[in-house]
Coordinates of C-alpha atoms and ligand atoms in Angstrom, one line a residue:
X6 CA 44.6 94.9 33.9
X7 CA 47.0 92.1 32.8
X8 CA 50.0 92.3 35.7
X9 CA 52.5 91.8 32.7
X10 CA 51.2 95.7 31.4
X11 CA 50.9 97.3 35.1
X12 CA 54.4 96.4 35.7
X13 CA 55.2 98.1 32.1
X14 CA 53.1 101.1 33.2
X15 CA 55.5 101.5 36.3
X16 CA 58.4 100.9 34.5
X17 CA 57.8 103.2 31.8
X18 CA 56.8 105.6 34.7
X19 CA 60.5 105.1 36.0
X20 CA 61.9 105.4 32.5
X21 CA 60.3 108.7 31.2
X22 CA 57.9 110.1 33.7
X23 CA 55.3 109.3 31.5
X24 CA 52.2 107.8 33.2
X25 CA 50.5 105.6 30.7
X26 CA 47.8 104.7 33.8
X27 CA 46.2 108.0 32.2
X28 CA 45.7 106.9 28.7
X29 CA 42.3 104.5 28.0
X30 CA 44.0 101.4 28.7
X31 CA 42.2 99.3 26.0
X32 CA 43.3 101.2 23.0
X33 CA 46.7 101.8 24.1
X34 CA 47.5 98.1 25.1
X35 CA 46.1 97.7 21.4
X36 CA 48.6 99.5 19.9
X37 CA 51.6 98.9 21.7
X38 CA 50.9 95.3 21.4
X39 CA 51.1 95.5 18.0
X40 CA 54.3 97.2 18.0
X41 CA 55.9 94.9 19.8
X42 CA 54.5 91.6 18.0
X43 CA 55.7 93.1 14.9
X44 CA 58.9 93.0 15.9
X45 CA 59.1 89.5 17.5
X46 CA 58.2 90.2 21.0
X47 CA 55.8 88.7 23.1
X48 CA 54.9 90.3 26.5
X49 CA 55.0 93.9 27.5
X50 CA 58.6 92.8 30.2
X51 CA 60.0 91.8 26.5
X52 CA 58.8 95.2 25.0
X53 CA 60.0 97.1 28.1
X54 CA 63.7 95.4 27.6
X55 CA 63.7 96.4 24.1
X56 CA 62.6 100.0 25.0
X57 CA 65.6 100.6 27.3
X58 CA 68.0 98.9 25.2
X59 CA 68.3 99.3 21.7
X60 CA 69.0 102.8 20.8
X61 CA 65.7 103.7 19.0
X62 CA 63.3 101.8 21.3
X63 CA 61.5 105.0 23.5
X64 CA 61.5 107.5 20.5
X65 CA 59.3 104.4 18.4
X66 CA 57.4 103.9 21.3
X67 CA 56.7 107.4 22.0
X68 CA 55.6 107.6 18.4
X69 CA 53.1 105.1 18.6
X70 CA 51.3 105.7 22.2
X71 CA 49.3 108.3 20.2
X72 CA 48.7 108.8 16.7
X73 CA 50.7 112.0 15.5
X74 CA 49.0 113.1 12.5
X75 CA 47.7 116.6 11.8
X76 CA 47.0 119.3 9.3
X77 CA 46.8 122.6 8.6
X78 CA 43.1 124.4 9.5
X79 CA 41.8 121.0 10.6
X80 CA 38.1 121.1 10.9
X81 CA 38.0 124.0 8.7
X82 CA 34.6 125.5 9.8
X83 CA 35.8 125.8 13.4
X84 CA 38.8 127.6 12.6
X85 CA 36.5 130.1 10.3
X86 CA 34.7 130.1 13.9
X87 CA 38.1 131.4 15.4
X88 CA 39.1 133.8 13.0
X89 CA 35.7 135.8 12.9
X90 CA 33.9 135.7 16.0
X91 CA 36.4 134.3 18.4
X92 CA 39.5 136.1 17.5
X93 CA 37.9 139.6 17.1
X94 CA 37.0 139.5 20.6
X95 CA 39.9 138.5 22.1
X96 CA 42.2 141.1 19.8
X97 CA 39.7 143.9 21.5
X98 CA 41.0 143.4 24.5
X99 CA 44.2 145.1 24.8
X100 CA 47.6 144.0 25.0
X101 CA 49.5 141.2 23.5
X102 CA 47.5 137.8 23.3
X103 CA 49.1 134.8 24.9
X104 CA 48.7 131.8 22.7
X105 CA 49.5 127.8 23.6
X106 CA 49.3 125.1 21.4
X107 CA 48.8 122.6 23.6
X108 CA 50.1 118.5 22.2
X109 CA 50.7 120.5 18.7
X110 CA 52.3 117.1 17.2
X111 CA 54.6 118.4 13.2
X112 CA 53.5 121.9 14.0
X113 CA 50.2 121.9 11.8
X114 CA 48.2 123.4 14.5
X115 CA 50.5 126.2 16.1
X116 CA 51.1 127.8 12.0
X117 CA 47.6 127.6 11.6
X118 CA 47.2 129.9 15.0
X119 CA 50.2 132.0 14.0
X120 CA 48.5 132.6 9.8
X121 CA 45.8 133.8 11.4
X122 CA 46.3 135.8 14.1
X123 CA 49.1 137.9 11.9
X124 CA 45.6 138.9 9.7
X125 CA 44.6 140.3 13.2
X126 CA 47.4 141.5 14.7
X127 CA 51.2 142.9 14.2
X128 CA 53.9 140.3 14.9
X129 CA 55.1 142.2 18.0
X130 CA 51.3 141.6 20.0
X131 CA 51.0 137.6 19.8
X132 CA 53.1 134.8 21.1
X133 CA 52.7 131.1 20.5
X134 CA 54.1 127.9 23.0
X135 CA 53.9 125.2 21.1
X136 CA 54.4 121.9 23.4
X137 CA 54.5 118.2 22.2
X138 CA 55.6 115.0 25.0
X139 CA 57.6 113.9 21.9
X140 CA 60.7 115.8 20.4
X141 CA 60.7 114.5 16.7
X142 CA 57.7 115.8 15.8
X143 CA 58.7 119.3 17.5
X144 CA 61.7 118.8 15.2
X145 CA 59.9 118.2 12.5
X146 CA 57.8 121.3 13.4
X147 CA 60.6 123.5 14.2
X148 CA 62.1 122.9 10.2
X149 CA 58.3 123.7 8.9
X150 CA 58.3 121.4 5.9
X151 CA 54.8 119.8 4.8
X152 CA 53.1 118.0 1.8
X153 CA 50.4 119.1 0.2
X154 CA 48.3 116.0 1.8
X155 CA 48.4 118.0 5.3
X156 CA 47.2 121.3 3.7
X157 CA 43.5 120.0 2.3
X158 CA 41.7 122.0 4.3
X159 CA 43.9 125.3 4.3
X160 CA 42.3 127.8 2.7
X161 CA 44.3 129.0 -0.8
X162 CA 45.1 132.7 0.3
X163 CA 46.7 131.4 3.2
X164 CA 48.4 128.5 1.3
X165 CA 49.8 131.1 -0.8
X166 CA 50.9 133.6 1.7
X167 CA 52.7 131.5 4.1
X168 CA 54.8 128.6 1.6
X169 CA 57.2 128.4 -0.8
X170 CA 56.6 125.3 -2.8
X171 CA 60.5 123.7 -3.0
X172 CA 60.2 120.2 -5.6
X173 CA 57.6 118.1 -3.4
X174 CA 57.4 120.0 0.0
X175 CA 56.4 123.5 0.8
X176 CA 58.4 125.3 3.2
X177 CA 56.8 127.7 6.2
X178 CA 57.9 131.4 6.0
X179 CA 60.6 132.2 8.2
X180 CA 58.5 135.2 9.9
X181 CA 55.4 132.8 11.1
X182 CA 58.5 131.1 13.5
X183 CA 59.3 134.1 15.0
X184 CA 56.6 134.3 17.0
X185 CA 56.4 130.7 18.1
X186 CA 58.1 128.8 20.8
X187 CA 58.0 124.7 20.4
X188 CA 59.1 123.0 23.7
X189 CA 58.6 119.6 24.7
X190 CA 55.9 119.4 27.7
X191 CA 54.1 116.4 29.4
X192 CA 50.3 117.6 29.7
X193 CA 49.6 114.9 32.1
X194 CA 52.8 115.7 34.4
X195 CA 54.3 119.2 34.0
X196 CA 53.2 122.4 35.4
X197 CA 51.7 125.1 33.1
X198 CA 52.3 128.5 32.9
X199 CA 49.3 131.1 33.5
X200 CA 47.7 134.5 31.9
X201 CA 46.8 132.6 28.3
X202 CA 44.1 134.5 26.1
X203 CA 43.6 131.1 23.9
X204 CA 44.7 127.7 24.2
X205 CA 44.0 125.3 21.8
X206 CA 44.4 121.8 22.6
X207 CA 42.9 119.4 19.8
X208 CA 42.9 115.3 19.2
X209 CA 44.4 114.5 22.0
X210 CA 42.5 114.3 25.1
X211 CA 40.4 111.4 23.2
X212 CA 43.4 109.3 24.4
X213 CA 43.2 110.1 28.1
X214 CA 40.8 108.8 31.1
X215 CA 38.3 110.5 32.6
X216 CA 40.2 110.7 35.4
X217 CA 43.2 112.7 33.5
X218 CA 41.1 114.5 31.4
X219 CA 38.9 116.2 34.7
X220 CA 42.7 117.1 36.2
X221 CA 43.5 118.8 32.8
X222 CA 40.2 120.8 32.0
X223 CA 41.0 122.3 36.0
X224 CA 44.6 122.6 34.9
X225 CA 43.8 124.6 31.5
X226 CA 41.0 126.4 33.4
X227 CA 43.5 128.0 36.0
X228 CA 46.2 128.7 33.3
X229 CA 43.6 130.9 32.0
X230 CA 42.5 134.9 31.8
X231 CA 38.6 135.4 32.7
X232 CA 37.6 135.9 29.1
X233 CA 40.2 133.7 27.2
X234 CA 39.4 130.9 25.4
X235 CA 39.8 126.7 25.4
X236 CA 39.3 125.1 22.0
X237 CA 39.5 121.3 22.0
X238 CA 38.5 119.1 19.0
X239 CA 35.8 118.2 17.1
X240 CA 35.0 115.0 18.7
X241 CA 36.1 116.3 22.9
X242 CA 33.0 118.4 23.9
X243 CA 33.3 119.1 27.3
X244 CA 30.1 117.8 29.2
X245 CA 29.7 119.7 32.8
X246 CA 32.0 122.8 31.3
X247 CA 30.3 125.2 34.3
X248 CA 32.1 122.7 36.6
X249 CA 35.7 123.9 35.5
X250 CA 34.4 127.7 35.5
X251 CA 33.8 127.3 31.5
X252 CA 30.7 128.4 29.4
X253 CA 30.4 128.0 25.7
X254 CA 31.1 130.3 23.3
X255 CA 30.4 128.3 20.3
X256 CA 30.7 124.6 19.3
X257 CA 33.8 123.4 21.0
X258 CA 35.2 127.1 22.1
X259 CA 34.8 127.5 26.0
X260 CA 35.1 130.7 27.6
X261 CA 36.5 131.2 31.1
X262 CA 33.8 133.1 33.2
Ligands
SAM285 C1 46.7 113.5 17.0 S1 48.0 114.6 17.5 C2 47.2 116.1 17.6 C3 47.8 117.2 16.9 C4 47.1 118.5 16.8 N1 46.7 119.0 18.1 C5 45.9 118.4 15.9 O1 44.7 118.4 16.4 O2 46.0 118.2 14.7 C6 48.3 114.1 19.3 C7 49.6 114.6 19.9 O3 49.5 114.5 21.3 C8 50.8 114.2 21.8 N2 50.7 113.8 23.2 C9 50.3 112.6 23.6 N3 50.3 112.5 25.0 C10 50.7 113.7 25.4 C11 51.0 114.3 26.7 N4 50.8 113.6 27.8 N5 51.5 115.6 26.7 C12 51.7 116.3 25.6 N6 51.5 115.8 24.3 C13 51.0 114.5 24.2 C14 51.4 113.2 20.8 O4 52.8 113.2 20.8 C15 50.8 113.8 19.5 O5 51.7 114.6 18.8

């Protein structure tokens, strides 16, 4: 590692709390390397100048350490996965389900959970944390407006149900909010809370080192009931699952023995 990007790492570290030693190092000296260059500078000390100084500099920064985008009922088969086989079984069990959304970026991913647990469930047994390390997009979650690009994969009878279609965005029902919470949250930093039935936590651990990811899989493990549920994305199987007191469910669900 370049000194010029370990002394940014600890700065940054000063700046925010967040600990960019975490993240694969190669891709993300990739793209904040090409933020900065686009914008004149040279060397991360320049970069980390600009960051604390001109008004926008961490909220562009924190939008580019990871990629933000997502959509509604990504992956489609594995959410068809969650609503009939996963779902069912953890309704059965009584009580109200505890739901987290864990890194849920423009709120894509949290709605989705909400759509279709309220086909399980009335609104008064499920609630949804919804965390993100970067406010806009939970701001941009919180008002619920999307194009239609983000909604390829939803099915049409959900589309319907949830949306009003107002000139070239469709609006979220008011009712799906109720029973989520957004709040900004640093996976890699912050404690978690316990008890959850299903967290879902998707397209993000790609970005993170082994090292952080083993930390977070314990993490997410412990936050868990005996029964409940980690679903992580299509591409972030988790190899030695049995370590973390996982077994699989189905592809990409992990139970908690
Ligand atoms: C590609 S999006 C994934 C969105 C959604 N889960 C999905 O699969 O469609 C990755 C998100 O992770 C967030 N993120 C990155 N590092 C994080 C961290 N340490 N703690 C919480 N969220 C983080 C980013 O802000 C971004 O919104």
């Amino acid at each position: 590692m370049g000194n010029d990007f370990v002394e940014f790492i600890q700065n940054i570290k000063k700046l925010c709390g967040i600990d960019l030693a975490l993240y694969k190092e190669a891709q993300m000296k990739r793209r904040l390397i090409s933020l900065y260059e686009k914008k004149g500078l040279s060397s991360f000390q320049q970069y980390f100048r600009y960051i604390k100084e001109e008004p926008q500099g961490l909220e562009e920064f924190l939008d580019r350490m990871t990629i933000n985008v997502s959509e509604f009922y990504r992956n489609a088969k594995r959410w068809d996965v969650l609503d009939q086989k996963i779902l069912p079984r953890l309704v059965s069990r009584n009580g109200v389900l505890k739901v987290w959304s864990a890194a849920c970026s423009t709120g894509d991913e949290p709605y989705t959970l909400a759509m279709l647990l309220s086909k399980h469930l009335q609104a008064d047994r499920y609630h949804i944390l919804a965390s993100d390390i970067d406010e806009a997009v939970l701001n941009q979650a919180r008002l619920g407006r999307y194009h239609e690009r983000s909604m390829k994969e939803l099915p049409l009878y959900l589309k319907e149900k949830h949306f009003t279609q107002n000139g070239d965005y469709y609006a979220i029902h008011e009712n799906l909010k109720k029973n989520i919470l957004f709040k900004k949250q640093n996976l890699l930093s912050d404690s978690f809370d316990t008890g959850y039935d299903l967290i879902v936590c998707r397209n993000v651990m790609i970005y993170f080192t082994e090292e952080a990811k083993d930390m977070l899989y314990r993490k997410f493990s412990a936050s868990m009931k005996p029964g409940g549920v980690l679903f992580v994305g299509s591409t972030e199987q988790i190899f030695n699952a049995a370590q973390y007191g996982f077994e699989n469910e189905d592809t990409f669900f992990y139970k908690k023995i």
